[in-house]
Short mmCIF file of C-alpha atoms in Angstrom, two decimals:
data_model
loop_
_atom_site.label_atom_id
_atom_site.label_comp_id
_atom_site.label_asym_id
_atom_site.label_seq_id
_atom_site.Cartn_x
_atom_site.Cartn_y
_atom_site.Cartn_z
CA UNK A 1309 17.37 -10.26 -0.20
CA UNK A 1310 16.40 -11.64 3.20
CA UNK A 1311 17.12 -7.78 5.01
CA UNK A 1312 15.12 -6.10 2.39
CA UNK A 1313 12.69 -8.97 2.74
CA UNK A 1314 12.31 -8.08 6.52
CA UNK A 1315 12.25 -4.13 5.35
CA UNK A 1316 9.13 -4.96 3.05
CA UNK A 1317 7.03 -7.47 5.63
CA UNK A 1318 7.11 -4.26 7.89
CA UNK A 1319 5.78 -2.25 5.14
CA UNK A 1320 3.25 -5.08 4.71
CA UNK A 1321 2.53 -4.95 8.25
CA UNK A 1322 2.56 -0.99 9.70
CA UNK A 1323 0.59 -0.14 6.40
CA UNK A 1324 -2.56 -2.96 6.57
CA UNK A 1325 -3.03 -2.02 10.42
CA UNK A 1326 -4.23 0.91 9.52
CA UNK A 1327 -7.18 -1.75 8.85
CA UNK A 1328 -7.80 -2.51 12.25
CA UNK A 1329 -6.73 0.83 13.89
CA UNK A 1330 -9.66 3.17 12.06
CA UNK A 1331 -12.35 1.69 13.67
CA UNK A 1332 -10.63 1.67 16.77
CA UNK A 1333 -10.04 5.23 16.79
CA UNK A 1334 -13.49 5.57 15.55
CA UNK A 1335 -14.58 4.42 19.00
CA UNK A 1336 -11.59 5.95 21.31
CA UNK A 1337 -11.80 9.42 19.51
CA UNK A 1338 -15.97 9.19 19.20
CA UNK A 1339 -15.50 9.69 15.66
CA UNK A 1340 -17.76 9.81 12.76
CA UNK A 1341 -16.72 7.08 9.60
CA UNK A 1342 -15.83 10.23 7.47
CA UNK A 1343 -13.58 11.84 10.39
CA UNK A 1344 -12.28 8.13 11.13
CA UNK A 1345 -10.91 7.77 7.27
CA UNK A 1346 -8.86 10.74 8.01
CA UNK A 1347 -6.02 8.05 9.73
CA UNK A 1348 -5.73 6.42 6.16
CA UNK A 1349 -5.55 10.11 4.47
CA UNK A 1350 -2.57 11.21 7.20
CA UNK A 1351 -0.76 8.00 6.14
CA UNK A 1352 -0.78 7.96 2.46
CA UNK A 1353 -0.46 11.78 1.65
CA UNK A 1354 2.91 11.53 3.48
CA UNK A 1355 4.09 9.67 0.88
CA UNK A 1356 3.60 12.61 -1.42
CA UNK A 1357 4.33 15.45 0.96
CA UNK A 1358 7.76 13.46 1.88
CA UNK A 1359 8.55 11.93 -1.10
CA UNK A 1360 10.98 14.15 -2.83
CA UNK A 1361 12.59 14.99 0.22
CA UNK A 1362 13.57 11.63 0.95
CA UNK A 1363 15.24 10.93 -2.15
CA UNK A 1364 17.40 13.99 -1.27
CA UNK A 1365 18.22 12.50 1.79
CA UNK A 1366 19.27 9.37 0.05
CA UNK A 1367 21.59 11.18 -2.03
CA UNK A 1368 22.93 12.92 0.86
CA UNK A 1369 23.69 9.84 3.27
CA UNK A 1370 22.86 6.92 0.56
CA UNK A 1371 20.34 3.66 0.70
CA UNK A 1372 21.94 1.84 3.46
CA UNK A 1373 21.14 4.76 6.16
CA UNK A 1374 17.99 6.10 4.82
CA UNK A 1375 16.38 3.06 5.08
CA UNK A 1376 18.02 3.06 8.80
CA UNK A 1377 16.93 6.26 9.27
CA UNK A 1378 13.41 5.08 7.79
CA UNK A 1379 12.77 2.54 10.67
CA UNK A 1380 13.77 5.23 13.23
CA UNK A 1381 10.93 7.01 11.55
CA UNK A 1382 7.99 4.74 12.16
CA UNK A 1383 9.90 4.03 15.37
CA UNK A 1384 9.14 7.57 16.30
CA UNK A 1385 5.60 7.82 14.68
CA UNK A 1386 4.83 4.70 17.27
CA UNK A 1387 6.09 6.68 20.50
CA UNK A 1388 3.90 9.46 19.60
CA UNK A 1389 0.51 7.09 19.88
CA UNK A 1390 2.03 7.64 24.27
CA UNK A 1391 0.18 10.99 24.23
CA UNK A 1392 -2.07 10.59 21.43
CA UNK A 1393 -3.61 7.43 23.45
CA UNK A 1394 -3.51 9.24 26.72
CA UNK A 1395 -5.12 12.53 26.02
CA UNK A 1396 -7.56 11.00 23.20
CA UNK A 1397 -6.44 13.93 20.70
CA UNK A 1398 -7.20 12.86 17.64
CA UNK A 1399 -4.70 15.62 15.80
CA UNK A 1400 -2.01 13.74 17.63
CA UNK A 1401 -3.00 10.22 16.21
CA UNK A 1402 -3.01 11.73 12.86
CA UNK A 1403 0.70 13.49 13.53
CA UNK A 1404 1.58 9.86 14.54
CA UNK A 1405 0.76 8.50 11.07
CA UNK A 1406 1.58 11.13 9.21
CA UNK A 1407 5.14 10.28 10.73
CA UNK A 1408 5.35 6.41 9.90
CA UNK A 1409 3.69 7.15 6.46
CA UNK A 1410 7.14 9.54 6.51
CA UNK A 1411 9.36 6.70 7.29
CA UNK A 1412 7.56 4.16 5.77
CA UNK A 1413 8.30 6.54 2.42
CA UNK A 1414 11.61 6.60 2.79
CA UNK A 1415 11.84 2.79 3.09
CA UNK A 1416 10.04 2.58 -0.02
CA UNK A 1417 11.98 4.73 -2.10
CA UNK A 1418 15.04 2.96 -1.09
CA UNK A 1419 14.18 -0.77 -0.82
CA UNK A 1420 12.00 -0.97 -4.21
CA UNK A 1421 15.02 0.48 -6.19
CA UNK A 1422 17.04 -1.99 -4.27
CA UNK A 1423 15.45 -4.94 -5.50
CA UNK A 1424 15.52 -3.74 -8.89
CA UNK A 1425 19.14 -3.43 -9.43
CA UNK A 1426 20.57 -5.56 -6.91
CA UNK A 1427 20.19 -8.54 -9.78
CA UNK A 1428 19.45 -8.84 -13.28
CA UNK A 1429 17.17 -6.56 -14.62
CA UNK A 1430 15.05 -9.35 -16.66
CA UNK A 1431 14.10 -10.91 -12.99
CA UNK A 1432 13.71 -7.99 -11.41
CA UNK A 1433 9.69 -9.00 -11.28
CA UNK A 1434 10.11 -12.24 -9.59
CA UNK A 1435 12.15 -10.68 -6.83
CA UNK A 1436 9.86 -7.47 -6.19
CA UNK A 1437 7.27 -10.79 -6.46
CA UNK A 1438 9.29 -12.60 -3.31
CA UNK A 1439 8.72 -9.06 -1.15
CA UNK A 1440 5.08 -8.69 -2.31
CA UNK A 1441 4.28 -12.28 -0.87
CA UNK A 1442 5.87 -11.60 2.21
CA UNK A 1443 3.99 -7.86 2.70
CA UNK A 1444 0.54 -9.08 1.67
CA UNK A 1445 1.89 -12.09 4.57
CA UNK A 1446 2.79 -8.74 7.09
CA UNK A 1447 -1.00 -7.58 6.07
CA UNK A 1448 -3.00 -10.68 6.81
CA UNK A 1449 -1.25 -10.92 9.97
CA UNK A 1450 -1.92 -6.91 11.14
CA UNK A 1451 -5.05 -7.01 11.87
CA UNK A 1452 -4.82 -10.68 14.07
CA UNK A 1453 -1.85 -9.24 16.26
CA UNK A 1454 -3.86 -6.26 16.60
CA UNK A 1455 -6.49 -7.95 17.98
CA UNK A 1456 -4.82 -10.19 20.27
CA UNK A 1457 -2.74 -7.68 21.72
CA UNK A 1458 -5.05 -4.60 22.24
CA UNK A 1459 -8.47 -5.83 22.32
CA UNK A 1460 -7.72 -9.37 23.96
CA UNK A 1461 -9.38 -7.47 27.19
CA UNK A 1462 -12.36 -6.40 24.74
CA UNK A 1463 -13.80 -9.05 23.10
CA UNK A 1464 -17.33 -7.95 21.70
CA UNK A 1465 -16.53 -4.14 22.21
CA UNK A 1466 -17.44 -2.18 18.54
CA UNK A 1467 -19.52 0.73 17.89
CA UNK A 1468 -22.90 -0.58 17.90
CA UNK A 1469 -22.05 -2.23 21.66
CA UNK A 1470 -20.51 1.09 22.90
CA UNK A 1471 -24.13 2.52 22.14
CA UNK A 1472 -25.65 0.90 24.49
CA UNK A 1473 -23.47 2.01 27.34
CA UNK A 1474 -24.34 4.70 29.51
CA UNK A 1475 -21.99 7.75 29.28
CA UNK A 1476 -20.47 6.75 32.84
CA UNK A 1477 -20.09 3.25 31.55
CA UNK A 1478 -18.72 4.71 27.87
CA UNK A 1479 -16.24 7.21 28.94
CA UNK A 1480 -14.86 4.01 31.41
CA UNK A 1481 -14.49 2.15 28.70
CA UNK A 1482 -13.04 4.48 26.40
CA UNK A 1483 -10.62 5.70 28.44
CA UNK A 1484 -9.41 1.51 29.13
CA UNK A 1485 -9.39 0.78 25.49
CA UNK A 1486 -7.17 3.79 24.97
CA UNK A 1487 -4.51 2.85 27.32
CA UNK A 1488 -4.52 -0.49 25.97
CA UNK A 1489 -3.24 0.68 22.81
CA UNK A 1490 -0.12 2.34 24.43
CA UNK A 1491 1.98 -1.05 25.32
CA UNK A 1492 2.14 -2.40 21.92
CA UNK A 1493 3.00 0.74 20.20
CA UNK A 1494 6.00 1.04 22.60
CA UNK A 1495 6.94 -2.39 21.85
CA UNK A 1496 6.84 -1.77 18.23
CA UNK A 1497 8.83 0.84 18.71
CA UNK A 1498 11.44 -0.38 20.54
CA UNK A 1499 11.82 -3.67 17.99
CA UNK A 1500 12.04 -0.93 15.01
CA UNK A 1501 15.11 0.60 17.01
CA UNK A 1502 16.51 -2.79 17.18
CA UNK A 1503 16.09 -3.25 13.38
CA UNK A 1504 17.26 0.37 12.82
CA UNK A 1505 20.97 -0.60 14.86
CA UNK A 1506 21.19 -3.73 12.84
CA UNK A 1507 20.39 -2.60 9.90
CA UNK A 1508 23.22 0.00 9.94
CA UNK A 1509 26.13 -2.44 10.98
CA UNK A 1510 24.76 -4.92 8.47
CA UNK A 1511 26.54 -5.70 5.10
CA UNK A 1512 23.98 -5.08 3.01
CA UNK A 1513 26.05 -3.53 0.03
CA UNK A 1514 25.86 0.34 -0.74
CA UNK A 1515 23.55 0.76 -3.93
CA UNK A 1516 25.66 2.60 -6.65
CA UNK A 1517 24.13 3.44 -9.77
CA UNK A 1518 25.97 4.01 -13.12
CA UNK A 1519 25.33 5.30 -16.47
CA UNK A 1520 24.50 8.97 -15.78
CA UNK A 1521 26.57 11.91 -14.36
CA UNK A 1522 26.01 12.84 -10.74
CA UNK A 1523 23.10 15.78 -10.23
CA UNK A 1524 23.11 17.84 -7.05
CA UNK A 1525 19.96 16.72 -5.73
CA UNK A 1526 19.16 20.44 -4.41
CA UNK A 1527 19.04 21.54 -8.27
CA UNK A 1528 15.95 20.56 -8.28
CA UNK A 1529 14.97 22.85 -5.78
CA UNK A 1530 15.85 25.59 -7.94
CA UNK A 1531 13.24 28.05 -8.67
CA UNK A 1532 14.69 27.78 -12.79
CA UNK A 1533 12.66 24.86 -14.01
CA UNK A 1534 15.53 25.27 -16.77
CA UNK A 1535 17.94 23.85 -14.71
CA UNK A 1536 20.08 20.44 -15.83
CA UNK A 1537 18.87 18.31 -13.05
CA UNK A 1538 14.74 19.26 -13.64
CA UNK A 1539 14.94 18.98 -17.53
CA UNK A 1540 17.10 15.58 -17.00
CA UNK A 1541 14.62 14.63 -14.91
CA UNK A 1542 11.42 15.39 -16.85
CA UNK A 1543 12.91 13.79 -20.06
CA UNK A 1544 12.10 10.25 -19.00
CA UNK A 1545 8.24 9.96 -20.39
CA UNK A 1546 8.32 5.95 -19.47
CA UNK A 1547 9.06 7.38 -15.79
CA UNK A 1548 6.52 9.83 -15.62
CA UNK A 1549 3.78 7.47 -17.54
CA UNK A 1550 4.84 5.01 -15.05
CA UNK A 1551 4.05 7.28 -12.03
CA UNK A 1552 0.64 7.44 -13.66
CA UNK A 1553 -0.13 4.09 -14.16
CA UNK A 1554 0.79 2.92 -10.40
CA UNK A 1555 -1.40 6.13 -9.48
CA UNK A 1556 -4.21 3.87 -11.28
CA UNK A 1557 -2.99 0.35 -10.13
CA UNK A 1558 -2.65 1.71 -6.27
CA UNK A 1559 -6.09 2.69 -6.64
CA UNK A 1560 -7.66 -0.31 -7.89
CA UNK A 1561 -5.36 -2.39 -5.41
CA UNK A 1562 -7.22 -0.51 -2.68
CA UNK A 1563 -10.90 -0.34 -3.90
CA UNK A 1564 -10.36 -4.03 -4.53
CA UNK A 1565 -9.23 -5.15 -1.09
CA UNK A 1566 -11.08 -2.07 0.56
CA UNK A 1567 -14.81 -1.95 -0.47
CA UNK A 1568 -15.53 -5.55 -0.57
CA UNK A 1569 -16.33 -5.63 2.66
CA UNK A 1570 -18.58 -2.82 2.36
CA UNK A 1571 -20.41 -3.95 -1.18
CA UNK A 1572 -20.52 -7.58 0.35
CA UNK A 1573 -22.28 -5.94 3.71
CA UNK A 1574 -24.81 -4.02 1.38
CA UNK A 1575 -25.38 -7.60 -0.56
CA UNK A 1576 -26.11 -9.21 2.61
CA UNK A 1577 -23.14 -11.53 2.67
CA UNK A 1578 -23.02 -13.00 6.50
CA UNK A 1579 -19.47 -13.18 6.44
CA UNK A 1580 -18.81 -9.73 4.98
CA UNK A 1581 -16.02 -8.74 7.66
CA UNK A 1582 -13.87 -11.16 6.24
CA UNK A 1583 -14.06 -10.28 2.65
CA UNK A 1584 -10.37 -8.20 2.59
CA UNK A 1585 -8.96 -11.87 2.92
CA UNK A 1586 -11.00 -12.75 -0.35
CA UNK A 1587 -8.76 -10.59 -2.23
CA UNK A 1588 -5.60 -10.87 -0.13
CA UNK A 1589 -5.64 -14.36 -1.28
CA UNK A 1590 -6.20 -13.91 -4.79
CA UNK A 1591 -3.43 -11.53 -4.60
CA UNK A 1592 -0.90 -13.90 -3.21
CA UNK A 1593 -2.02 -16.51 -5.77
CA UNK A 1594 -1.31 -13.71 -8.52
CA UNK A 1595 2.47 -13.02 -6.68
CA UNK A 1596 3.51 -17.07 -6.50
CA UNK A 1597 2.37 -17.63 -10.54
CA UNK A 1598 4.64 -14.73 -11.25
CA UNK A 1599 7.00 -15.82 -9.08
CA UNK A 1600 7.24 -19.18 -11.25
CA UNK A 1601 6.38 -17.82 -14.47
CA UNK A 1602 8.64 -14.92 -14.93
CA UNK A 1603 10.86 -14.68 -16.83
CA UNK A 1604 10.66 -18.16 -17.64
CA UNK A 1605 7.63 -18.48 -19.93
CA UNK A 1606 6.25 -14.68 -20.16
CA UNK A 1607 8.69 -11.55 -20.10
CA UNK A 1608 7.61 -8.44 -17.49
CA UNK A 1609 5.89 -6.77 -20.06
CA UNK A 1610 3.84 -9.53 -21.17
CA UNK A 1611 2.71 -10.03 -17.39
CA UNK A 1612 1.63 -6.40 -17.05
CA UNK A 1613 -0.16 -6.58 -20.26
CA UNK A 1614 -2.07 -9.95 -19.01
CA UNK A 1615 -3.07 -8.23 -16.01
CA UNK A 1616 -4.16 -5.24 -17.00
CA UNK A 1617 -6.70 -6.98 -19.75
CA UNK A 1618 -8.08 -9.60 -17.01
CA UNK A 1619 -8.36 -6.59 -14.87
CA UNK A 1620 -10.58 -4.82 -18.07
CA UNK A 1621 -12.41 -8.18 -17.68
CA UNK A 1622 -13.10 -8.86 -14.71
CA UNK A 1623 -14.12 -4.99 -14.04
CA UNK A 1624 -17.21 -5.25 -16.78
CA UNK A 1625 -17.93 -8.86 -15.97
CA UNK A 1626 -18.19 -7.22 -12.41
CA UNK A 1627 -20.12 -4.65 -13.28
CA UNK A 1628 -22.40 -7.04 -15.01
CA UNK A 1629 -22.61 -9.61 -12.28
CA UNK A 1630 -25.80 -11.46 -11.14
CA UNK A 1631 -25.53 -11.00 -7.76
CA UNK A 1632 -28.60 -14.10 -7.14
CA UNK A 1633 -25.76 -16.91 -8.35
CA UNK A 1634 -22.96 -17.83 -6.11
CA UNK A 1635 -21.96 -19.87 -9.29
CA UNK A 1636 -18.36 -18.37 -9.83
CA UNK A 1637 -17.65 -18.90 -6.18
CA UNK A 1638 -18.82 -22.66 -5.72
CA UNK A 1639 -16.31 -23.14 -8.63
CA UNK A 1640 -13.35 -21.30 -7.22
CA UNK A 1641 -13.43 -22.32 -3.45
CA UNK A 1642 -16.52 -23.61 -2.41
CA UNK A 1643 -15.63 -27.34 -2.87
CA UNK A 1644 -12.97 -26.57 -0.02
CA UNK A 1645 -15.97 -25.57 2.34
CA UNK A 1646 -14.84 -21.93 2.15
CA UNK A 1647 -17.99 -19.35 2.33
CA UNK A 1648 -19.64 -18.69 -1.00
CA UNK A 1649 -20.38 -15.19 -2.03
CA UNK A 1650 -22.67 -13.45 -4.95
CA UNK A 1651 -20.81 -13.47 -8.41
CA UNK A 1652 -19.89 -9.98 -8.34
CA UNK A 1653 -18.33 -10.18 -5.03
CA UNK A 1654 -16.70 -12.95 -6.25
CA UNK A 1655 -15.02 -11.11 -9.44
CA UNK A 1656 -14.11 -8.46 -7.25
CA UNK A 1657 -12.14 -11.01 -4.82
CA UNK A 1658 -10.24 -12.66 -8.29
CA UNK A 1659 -9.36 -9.19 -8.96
CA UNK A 1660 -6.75 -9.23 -6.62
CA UNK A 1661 -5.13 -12.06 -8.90
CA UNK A 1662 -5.07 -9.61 -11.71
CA UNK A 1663 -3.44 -6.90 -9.63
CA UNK A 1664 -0.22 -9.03 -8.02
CA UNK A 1665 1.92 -8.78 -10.94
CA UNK A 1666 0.95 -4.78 -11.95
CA UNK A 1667 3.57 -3.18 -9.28
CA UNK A 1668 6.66 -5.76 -9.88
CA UNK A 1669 6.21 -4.98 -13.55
CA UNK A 1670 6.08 -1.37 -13.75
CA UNK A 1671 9.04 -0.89 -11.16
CA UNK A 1672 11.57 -1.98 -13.89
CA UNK A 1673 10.26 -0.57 -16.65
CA UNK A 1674 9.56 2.90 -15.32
CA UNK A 1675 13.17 3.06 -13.58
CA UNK A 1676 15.29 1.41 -16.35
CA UNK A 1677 18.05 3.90 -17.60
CA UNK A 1678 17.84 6.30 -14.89
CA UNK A 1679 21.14 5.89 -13.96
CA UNK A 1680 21.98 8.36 -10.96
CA UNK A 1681 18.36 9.89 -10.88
CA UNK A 1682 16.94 6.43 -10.21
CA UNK A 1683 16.60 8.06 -6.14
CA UNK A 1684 14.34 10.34 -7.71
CA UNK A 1685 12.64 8.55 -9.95
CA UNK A 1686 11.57 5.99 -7.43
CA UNK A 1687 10.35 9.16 -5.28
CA UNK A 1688 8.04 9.66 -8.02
CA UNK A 1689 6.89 6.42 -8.56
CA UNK A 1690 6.61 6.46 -4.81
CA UNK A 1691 4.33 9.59 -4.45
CA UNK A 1692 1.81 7.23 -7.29
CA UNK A 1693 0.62 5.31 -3.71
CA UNK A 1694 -1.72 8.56 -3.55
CA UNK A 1695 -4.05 6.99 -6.15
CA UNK A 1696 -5.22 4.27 -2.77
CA UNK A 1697 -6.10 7.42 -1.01
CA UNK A 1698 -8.16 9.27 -3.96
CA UNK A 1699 -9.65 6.93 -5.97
CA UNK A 1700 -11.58 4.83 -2.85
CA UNK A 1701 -12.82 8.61 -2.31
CA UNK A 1702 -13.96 8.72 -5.93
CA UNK A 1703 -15.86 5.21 -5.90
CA UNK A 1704 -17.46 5.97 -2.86
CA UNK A 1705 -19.10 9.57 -4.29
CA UNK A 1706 -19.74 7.41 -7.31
CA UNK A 1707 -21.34 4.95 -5.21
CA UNK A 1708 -23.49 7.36 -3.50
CA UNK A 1709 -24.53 8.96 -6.54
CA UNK A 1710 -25.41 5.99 -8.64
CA UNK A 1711 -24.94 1.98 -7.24
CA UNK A 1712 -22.61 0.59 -5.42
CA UNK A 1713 -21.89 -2.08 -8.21
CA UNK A 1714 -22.02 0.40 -10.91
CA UNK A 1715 -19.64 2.58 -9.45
CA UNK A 1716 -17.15 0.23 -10.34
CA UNK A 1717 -16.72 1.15 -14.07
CA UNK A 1718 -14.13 3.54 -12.09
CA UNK A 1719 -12.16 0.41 -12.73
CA UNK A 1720 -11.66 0.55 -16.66
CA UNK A 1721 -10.15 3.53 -17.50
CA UNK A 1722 -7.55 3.03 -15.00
CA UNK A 1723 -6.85 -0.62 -16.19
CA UNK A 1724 -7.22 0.58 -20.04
CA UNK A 1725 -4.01 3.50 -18.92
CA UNK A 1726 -2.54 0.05 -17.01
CA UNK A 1727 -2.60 -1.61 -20.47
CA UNK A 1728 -1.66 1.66 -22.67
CA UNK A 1729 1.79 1.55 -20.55
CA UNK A 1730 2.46 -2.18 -21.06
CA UNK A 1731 1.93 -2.11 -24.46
CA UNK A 1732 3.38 1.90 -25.65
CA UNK A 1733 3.80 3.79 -22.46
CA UNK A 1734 6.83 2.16 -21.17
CA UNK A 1735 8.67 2.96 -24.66
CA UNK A 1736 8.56 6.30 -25.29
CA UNK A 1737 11.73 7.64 -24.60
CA UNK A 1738 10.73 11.45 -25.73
#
């Protein structure tokens, strides 16, 4: 538990500093917001390019040294940010994520199958809960190291500042900011090399799975979709619905921690920056209650099913929301001198509570009885993370083309599938 624990806070950590690192490159690259996004694209469609591949490696060389293999990866990915930051190429900033979004799949597709089955199935929430606490942990602390350890020469520096520069004065700066970014990566990369060597002479125990009979994973490569391996594969609808429904939770995970900032900013909230940590809270809140509650007083299923109506909730009271009160905020935190915010900001902070327990639940359910093709069917589940890379999109043309705050009945149908799976989904078994 404690190596895989370390395995998820760098998931936590690589994939929210992709937070801080956009509008960085935004300025090094003179990018416009629409080219900058392109960094989170890179990163997240790796995990569907690579996905299946990687669980063919793991059947190849097993968890233990894929997940090695994994952090020599991102190792990798970090070293190429050397020429990406010296030259100011953009194409090779994008290579560079589009290589830890590789290894960070691979990890992923290892270490979440590991926590199922490395215990009893019935708590396999509450640990999945343990690693979500310590990535959203990884996440709130990105964006702070970040800062201290690239910009600590910078202070003030942003878009609207580099503006006012001349183009002398600009391309000075630009070219200083972008050699600042090449230390740290090279120290991240050497301390994922480190963790690579130890992870491979640790004793972490060999995942074995039982129950079905070993598939050549290169079946599935055949060109015959009749093959044993595909139709094996395809006959698990609580899989495939499961890939689905963390397509929609992903999704809402991101539009929740991503666009607050944004929709606060358009409100007029002062301290709209800040907003992420709203929902990063929330979010932790959501994984310690599970944490205590499950299985003790409500089963997995029951938890998914609770979020996924306080998520319908939440969604139309947002929707809804008088954004003149900062009632539902003075309630929450304000007493504790924390910033208030308008209501629907608010609700769209406390969804992060309603979101915690959605990924620990449908793990389990979606991989239970896989037996040998649980590799693959956590590749699948896996190659779901491209719903945080799509759906923002959608919200944001949906924004455009209507309100900001009305764009968010996005939100329903994918917590009405959410609930569809906790209460049917995750049954059917043909």
């Amino acid at each position: 538990m404690t190596i895989i624990g370390a395995l998820f806070f760098i998931f936590g950590f690589v994939t929210w500093l992709n937070g801080a690192l956009i509008p960085f490159l935004q300025i090094v690259c003179e990018l416009t917001e629409s080219q900058a996004l392109f960094v989170a694209f890179s990163f997240y469609i790796a995990y569907v390019v690579m996905a299946l591949p990687m669980s063919f490696l793991l059947d190849k060389v097993g968890y233990k040294k894929a997940m090695s293999l994994g952090l020599v990866l991102i190792g990798l990915g970090c070293l190429l940010f050397i020429p990406a930051a010296s030259t100011r190429e953009f194409s090779l900033f994008l290579l560079a994520q589009f290589v830890m979004g590789s290894g960070l799949t691979i990890l992923q597709t290892a270490s979440n199958p590991y926590v199922v089955k490395i215990g009893p199935e019935n708590t396999a929430a509450v640990r999945i809960s343990i690693m979500g606490i310590l990535n959203k942990f990884a996440g709130f602390l990105a964006p702070i190291v970040f800062t201290a350890l690239v910009l600590k020469d910078f202070k003030g520096v942003n878009a609207q500042f580099m503006a006012t520069l001349s183009e002398a004065a600009r391309a000075e700066k630009i070219e200083a900011l972008s050699n600042a970014l090449i230390q740290p990566y090279v120290g991240m990369a050497l301390v994922l090399f480190v963790l690579a060597i130890l992870l491979h002479f640790s004793k972490l125990p060999e995942l074995t799975m039982e129950g079905e009979e070993q598939i050549d994973a290169t079946a599935l490569l055949s060109e015959s979709s009749g093959t044993a391996a595909a139709k094996t594969l395809w006959q698990y609808p609580h899989l495939l619905l499961g890939v689905v429904a963390l397509f929609f939770y992903v999704g809402v995970e991101v539009i929740a921690g991503d666009t607050i900032g944004l929709y606060g900013s358009q409100l007029g909230v002062a301290n709209a920056t800040s907003l992420t940590s709203y929902t990063m809270a929330f979010m932790m809140i959501g994984y310690v209650m599970g944490l205590l509650l499950i299985p003790r007083v409500i089963s997995q299923v029951q938890a998914l099913s609770v979020s996924a109506i306080l998520g319908l909730v939440l969604s139309i009271a947002l929707i809804f929301a008088d954004n003149q009160s900062t009632a539902l905020a003075s309630a929450l935190w304000g007493w504790s001198g924390i910033a208030v915010v308008p209501n629907s900001v608010a609700i769209l902070a406390v969804l992060g509570f309603a979101n915690a327990m959605v990924w620990p639940a449908v793990w389990p359910l979606a991989l239970a009885g896989l037996g040998q093709l649980t590799a693959r069917g956590s590749a699948l589940l896996i190659m779901g993370i491209s719903g945080g890379a799509i759906l923002p999109v959608v919200y944001g043309k949906l924004s455009e083309a209507f309100t900001p705050q009305s764009a968010y009945w996005l939100l329903v149908p994918c917590y009405a599938f959410i609930l569809f799976y906790a209460l049917k989904g995750h049954q059917l078994k043909s």
